[in-house]
């Protein structure tokens, strides 16, 4: 049974389904992560308490390992699908245009690999800057990291804010096509509704992430 599943995952359809499944799970993580980020608007205590509960949970390492596998799996299968598609069409189109009518070809769909590569650069830098960044003790609870202070300080840099906003817009662009396409690859019907839902979700996720650095920057780190 296991061998049969592994053989299926090596096929073109299997690779697309694996890419879709890992991508949709990562979107679910983004929704949760965005909700946690928005706690900065509640205040330092709520934000720091939330982050402390996460890092002090003994299952955090298991969760981080699973996220790493999802991220690597999504990227690797994405590359393999692109290479397989290019091998099937060795001669590229002379001119690429957005297709009309019922076609789903768009700028977002034709630049998925480019947006994916930028995300691949952004994620390690983001983790390094915040997870392994400066450790400030909370004023009220010294054993709790004051992550709010670090985030507020980091987003006083115009360059860092611009880089973060750019990355979030690119992620939103990636989700614009990826959400609906992922469900289609898994055989789910109602394509038009899923695409509209995915586009709305892309705007919400990108907008939610972008809101934090812009607000902190404009208000000098205090919300």
PDB file of C-alpha atoms in Angstrom, residues 32 63-64 69 86 100 170 197:
ATOM      1  CA  UNK A  32      -3.387  31.447  12.145  1.00  0.00           C
ATOM      2  CA  UNK A  63       4.990  21.834  14.886  1.00  0.00           C
ATOM      3  CA  UNK A  64       8.054  23.662  13.544  1.00  0.00           C
ATOM      4  CA  UNK A  69       8.507  19.646   5.889  1.00  0.00           C
ATOM      5  CA  UNK A  86       8.573  22.554 -19.437  1.00  0.00           C
ATOM      6  CA  UNK A 100      -9.697  35.539 -21.644  1.00  0.00           C
ATOM      7  CA  UNK A 170       4.085  38.744  -3.340  1.00  0.00           C
ATOM      8  CA  UNK A 197     -12.812  32.754  -2.392  1.00  0.00           C
TER       9      UNK A 197
END
